[in-house]
Short mmCIF file of C-alpha atoms and ligand atoms in Angstrom, two decimals:
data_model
loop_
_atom_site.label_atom_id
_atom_site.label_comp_id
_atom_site.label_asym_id
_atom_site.label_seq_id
_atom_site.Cartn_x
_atom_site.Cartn_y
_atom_site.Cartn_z
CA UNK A 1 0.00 0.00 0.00
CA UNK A 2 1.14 3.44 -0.86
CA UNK A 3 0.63 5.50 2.17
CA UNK A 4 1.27 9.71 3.10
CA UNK A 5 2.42 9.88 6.27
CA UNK A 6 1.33 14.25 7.14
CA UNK A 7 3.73 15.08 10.23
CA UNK A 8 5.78 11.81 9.51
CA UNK A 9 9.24 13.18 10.43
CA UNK A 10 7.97 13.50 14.32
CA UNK A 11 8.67 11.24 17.28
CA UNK A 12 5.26 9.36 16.18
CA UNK A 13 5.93 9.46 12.44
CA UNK A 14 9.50 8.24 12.27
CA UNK A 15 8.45 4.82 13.82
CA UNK A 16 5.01 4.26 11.70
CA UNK A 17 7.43 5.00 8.85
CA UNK A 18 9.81 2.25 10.13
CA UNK A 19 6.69 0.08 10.88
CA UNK A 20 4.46 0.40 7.65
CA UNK A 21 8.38 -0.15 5.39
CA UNK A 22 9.05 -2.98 7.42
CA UNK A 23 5.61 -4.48 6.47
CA UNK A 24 6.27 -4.04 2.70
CA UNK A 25 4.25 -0.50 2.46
CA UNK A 26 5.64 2.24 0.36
CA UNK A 27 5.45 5.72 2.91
CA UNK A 28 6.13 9.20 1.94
CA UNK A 29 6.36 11.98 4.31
CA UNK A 30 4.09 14.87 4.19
CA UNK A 31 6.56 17.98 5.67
CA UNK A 32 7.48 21.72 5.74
CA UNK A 33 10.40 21.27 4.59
CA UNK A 34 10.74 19.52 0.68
CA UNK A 35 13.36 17.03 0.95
CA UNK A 36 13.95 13.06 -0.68
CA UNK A 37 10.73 10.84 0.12
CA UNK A 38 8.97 13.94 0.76
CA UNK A 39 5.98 16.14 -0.46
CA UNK A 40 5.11 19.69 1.14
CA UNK A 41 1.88 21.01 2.39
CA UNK A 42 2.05 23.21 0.01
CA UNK A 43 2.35 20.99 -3.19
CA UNK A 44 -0.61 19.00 -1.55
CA UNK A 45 -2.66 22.14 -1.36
CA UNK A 46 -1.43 23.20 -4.90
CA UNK A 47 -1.73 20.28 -7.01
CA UNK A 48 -3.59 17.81 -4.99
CA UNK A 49 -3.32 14.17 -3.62
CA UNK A 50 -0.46 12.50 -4.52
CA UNK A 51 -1.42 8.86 -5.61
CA UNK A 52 -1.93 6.55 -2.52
CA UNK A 53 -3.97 3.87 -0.83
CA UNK A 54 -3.62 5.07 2.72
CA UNK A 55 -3.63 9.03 4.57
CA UNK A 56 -2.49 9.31 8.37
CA UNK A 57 -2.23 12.46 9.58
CA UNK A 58 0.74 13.23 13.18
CA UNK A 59 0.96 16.71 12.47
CA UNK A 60 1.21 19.30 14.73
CA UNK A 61 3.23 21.67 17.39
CA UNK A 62 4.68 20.41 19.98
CA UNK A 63 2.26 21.65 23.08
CA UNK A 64 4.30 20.83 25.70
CA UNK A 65 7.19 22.39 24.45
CA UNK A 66 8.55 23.87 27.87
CA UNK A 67 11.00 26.50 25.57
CA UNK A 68 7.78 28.28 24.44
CA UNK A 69 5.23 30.58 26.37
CA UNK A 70 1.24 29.49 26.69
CA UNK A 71 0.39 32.70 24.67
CA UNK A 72 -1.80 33.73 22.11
CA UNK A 73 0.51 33.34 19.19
CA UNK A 74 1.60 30.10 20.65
CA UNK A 75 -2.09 28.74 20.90
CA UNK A 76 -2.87 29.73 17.49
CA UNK A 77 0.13 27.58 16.42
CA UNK A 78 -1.08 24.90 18.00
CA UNK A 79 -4.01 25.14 16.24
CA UNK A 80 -3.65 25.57 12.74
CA UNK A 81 -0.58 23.33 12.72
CA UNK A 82 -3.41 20.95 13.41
CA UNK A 83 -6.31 22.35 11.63
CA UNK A 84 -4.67 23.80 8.70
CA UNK A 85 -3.30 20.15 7.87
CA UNK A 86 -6.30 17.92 8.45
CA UNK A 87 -8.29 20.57 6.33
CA UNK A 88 -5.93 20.55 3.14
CA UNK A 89 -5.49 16.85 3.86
CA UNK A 90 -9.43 16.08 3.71
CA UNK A 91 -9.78 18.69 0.95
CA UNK A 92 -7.26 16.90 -0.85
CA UNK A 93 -8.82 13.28 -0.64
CA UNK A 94 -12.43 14.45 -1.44
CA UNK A 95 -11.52 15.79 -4.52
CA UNK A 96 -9.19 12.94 -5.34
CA UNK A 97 -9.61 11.13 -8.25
CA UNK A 98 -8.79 8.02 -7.01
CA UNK A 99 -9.30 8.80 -3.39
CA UNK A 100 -7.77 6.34 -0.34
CA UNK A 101 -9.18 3.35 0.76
CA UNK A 102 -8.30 4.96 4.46
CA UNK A 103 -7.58 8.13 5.94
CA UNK A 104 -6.57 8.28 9.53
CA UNK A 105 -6.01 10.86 12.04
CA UNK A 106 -4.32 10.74 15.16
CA UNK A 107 -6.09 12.96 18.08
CA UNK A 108 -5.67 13.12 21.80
CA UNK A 109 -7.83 11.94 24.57
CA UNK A 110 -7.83 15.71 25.82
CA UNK A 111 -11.34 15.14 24.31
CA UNK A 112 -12.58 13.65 27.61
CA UNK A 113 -12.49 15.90 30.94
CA UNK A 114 -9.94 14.40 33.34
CA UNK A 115 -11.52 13.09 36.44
CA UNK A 116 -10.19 10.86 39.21
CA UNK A 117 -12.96 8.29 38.77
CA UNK A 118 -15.05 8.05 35.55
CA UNK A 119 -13.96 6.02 33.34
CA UNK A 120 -13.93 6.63 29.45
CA UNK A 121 -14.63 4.78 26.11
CA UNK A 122 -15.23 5.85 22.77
CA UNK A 123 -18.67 6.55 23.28
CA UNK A 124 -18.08 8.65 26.12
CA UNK A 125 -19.05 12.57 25.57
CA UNK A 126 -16.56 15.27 25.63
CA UNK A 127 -15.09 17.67 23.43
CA UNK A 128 -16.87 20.69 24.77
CA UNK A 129 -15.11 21.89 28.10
CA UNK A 130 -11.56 23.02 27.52
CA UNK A 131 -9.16 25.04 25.32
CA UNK A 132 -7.93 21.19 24.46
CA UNK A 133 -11.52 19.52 24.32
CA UNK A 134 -12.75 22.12 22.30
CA UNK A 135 -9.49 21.62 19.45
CA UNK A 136 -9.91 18.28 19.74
CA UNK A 137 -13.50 18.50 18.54
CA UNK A 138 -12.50 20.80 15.95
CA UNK A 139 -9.18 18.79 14.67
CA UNK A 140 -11.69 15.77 14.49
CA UNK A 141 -14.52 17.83 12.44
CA UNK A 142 -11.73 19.47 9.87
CA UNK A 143 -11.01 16.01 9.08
CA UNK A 144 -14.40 14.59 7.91
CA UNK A 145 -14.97 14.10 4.43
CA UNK A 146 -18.46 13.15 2.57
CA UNK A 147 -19.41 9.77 1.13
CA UNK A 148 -17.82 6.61 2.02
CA UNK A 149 -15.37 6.22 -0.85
CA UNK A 150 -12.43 6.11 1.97
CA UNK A 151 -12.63 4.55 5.60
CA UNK A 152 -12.25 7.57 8.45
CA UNK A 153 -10.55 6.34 11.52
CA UNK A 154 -9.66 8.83 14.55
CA UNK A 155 -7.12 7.39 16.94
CA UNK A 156 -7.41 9.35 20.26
CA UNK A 157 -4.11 9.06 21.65
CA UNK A 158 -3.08 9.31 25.26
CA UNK A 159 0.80 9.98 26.53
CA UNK A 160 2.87 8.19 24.17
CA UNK A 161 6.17 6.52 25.64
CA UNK A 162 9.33 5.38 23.31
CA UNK A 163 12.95 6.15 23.90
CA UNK A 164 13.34 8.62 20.61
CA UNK A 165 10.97 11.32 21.99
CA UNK A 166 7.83 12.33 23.58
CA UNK A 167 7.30 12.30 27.73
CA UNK A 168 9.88 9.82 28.30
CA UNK A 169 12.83 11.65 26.28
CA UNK A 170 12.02 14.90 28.82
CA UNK A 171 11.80 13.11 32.04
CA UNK A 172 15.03 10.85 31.01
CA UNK A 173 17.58 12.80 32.62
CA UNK A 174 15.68 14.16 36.21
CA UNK A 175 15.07 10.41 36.32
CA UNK A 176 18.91 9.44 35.56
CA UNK A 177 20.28 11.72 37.70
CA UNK A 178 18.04 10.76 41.38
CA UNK A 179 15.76 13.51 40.66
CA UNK A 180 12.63 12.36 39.08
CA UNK A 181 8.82 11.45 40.73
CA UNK A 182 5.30 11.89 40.55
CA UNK A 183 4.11 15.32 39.54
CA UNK A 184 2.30 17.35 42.26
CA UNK A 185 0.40 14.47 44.11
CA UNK A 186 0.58 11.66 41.71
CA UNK A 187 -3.02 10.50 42.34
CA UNK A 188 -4.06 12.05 38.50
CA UNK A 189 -4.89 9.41 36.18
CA UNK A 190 -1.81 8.37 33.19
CA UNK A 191 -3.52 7.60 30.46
CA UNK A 192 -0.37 6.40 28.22
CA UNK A 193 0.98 4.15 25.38
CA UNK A 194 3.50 2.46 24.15
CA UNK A 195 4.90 3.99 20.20
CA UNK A 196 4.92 0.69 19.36
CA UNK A 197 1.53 0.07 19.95
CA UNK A 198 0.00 3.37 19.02
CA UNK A 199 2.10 2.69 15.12
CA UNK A 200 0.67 -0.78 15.67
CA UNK A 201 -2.99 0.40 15.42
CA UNK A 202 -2.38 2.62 12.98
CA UNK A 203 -1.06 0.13 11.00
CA UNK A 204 -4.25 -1.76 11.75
CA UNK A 205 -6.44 0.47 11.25
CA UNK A 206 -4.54 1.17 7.44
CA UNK A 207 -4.31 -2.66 6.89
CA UNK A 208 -7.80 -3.91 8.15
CA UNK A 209 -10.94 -3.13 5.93
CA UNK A 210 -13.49 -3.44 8.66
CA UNK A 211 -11.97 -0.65 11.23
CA UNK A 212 -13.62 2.49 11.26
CA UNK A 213 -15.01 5.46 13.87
CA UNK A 214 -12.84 6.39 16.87
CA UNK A 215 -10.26 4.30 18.90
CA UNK A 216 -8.78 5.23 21.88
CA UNK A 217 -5.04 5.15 21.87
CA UNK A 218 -3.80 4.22 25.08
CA UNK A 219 -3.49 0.97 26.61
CA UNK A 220 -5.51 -1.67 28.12
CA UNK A 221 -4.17 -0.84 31.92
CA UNK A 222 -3.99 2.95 30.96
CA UNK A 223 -7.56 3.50 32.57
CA UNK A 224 -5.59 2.37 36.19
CA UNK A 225 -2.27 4.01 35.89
CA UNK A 226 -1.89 7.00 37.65
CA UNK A 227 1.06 9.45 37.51
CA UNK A 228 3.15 8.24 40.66
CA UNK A 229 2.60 4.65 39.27
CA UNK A 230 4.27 5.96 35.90
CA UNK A 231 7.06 7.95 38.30
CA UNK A 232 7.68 4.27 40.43
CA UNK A 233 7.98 2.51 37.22
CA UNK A 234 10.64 4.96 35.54
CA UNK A 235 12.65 4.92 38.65
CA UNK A 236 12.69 1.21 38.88
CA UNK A 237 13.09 0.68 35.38
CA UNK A 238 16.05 2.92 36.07
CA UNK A 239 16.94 1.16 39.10
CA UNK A 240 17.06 4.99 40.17
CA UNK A 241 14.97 6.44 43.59
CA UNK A 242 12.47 8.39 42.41
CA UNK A 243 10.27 9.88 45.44
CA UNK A 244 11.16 13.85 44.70
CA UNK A 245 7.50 15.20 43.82
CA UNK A 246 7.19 18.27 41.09
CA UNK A 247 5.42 20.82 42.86
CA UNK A 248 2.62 21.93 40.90
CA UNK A 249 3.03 25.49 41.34
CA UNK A 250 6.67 24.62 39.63
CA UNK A 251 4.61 23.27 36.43
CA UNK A 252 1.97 26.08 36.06
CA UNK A 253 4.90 28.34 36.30
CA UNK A 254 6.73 26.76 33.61
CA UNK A 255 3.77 25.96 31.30
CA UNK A 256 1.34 28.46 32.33
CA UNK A 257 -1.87 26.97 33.91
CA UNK A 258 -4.30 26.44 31.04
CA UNK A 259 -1.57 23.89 29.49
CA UNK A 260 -0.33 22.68 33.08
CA UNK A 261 -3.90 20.65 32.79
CA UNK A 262 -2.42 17.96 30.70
CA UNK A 263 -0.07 17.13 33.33
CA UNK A 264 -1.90 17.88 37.09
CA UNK A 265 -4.84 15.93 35.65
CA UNK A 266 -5.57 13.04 33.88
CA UNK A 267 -8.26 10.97 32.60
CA UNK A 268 -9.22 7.10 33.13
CA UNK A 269 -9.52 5.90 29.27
CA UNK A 270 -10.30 2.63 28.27
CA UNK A 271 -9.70 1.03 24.56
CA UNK A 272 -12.76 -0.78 24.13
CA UNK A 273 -13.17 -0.02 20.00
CA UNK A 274 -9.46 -0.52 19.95
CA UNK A 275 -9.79 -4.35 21.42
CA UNK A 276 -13.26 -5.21 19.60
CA UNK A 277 -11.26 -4.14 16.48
CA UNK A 278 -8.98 -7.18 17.54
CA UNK A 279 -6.03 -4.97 17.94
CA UNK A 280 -3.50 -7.09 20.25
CA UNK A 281 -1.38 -5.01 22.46
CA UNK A 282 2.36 -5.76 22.63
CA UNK A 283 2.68 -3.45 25.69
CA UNK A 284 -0.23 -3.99 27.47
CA UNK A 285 0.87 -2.99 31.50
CA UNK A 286 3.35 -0.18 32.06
CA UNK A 287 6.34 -1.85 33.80
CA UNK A 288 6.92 -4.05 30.60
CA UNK A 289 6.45 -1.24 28.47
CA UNK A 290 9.08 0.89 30.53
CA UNK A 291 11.40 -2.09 30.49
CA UNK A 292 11.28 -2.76 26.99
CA UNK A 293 12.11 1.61 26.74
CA UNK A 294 14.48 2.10 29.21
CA UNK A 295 16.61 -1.33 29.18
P1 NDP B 301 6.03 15.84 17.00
O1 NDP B 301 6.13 16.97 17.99
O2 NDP B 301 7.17 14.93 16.88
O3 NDP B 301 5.65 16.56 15.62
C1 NDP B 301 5.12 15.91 14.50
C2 NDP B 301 5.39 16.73 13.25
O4 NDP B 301 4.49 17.83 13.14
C3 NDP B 301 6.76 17.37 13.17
O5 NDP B 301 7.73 16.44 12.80
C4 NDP B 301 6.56 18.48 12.15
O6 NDP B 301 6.88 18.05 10.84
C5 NDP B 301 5.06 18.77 12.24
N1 NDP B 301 4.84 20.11 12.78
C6 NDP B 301 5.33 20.64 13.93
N2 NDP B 301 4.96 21.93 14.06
C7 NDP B 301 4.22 22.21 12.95
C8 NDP B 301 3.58 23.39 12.48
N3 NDP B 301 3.61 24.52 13.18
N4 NDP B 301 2.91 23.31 11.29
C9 NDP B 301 2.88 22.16 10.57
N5 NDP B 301 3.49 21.03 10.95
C10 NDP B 301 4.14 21.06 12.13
O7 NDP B 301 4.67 15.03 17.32
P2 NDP B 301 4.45 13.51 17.77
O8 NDP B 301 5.03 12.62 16.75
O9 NDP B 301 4.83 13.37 19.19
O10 NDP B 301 2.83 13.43 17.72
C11 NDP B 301 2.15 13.19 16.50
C12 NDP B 301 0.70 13.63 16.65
O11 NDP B 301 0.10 12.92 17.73
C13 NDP B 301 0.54 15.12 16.96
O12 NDP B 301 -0.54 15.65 16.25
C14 NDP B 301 0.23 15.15 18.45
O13 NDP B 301 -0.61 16.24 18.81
C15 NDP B 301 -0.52 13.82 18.63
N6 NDP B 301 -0.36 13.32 19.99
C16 NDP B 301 0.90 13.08 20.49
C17 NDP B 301 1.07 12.65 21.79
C18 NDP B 301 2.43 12.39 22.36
O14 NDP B 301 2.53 12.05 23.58
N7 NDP B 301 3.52 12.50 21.57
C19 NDP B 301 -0.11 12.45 22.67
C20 NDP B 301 -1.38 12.67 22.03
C21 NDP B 301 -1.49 13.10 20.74
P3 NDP B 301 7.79 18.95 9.81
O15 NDP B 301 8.79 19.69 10.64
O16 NDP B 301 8.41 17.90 8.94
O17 NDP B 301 6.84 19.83 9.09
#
């Protein structure tokens, strides 16, 4: 299967890419920046679709970049880089001539409100209560395209873990060094994945001609992790102590307190489309997941 991989040169993309080559698929990157393998947005926009069986979409700013200020311009970044690139992506397969078989988008499970106790499943509301509920329901809407030509799958992901990048990459270090441990109390839900299983369901979903609708993207014990679990795990996968808590006064001040949400709270999600879709996690509980990361 050909398949356009928009964002593909992220922490996410660069292992689908490795994933869907290693399964025999042909992959080429949607980017800024033109380069070999590569299309632009802008030659998408400009002359269309290039031809392909498959669309995933991993673009977008890094939000919990701690080197940039929560401001305006910042949020609007955020945004379009999401927006803007579902938009020209969806434009670009309903007017395609020979549109996808499937066209996926990866999300976040910001969608649902964090709470210490309900529990969440695709079918659970949401989307309507928070700077990052409300883009989630907007990211998910810019990517909808009439008829049913091409399969739409949204993969809600929650915090995904691999060496190369993402939550684990920035906590590496405190962790190394004694320093790491739960952020403010640790009691706020971890919703989190492996990369190998979040590619791994993408590649699903691209491969398998009966998934459709949401899935969440986090895995099956995600629902009972909370945040000093994932802090115990680290430090044991490090064989490191890891008991020093981050204040939370010390994260709003560093990512202001609108974005400091995605880390003092949490929410309990559950990957009930994801398992009825017969998805089989490799990573299923954190500590093996962690291991197979860290060791
Ligand atoms: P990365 O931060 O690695 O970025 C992915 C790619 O997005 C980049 O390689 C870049 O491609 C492109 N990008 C960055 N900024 C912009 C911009 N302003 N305009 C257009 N494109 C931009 O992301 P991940 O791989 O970690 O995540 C992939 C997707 O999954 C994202 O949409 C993210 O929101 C979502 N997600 C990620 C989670 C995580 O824990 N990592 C959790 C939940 C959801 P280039 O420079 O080539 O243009």
């Amino acid at each position: 299967m050909r398949v356009l991989v928009g964002g593909g040169t992220g922490f996410v993309g660069r292992a689908l890419t490795q994933l869907l080559r290693s399964r025999g698929h042909d992959v080429t990157l949607i980017s800024r920046h033109p380069g070999k393998g590569r299309t632009t947005w802008d030659e998408v926009s400009r002359l269309g679709l290039p031809p392909c069986e498959g669309v995933v979409n991993l673009a977008g700013e890094n939000v919990l970049n701690p080197l940039r200020r929560w401001n305006e311009s910042f949020r609007q970044e955020v945004v379009a880089s999401r927006i803007e690139t579902t938009n020209t992506l969806a434009k670009a397969i309903a007017g395609a001539e020979r549109p996808p078989s499937a066209w996926i988008l990866v999300t976040g499970v910001g969608y649902y409100r964090p709470s210490p106790t309900t529990e969440y499943t695709e079918e659970s509301p949401g989307g309507d209560f928070d700077f990052f509920s409300r883009l989630v329901t907007r990211w998910e809407a810019a990517a909808k395209i009439p008829g049913d030509a091409t399969r739409q799958v949204v993969v809600r992901s929650g915090v995904v873990l691999g060496r190369e990048g993402g939550a684990v990459a920035q906590m590496l270090w405190p962790f190394r060094l004694g320093l790491g441990g739960p952020i403010a109390s640790g009691r706020q839900p971890f919703p989190w994945i492996h990369v190998a299983d979040l590619v791994g369901i993408l590649a699903h979903a691209l491969e398998r001609e009966d998934v459709r609708g949401i899935l969440n993207g986090v895995a099956p014990s995600a629902a009972t992790t909370t945040n000093g679990d994932f802090a115990r795990a680290m430090g044991s996968a490090l064989q490191r102590p890891a008991f020093l808590p981050l204040p939370s006064f010390a994260v709003s001040a560093i990512f202001g307190p609108e974005r400091s949400v995605m880390l003092l709270e949490g929410q309990r999600v559950v990957p009930k489309q994801t398992l009825e879709s017969n998805y089989r996690f490799a990573f299923p509980d954190l500590p093996s997941a962690l291991q197979n990361i860290l060791t």
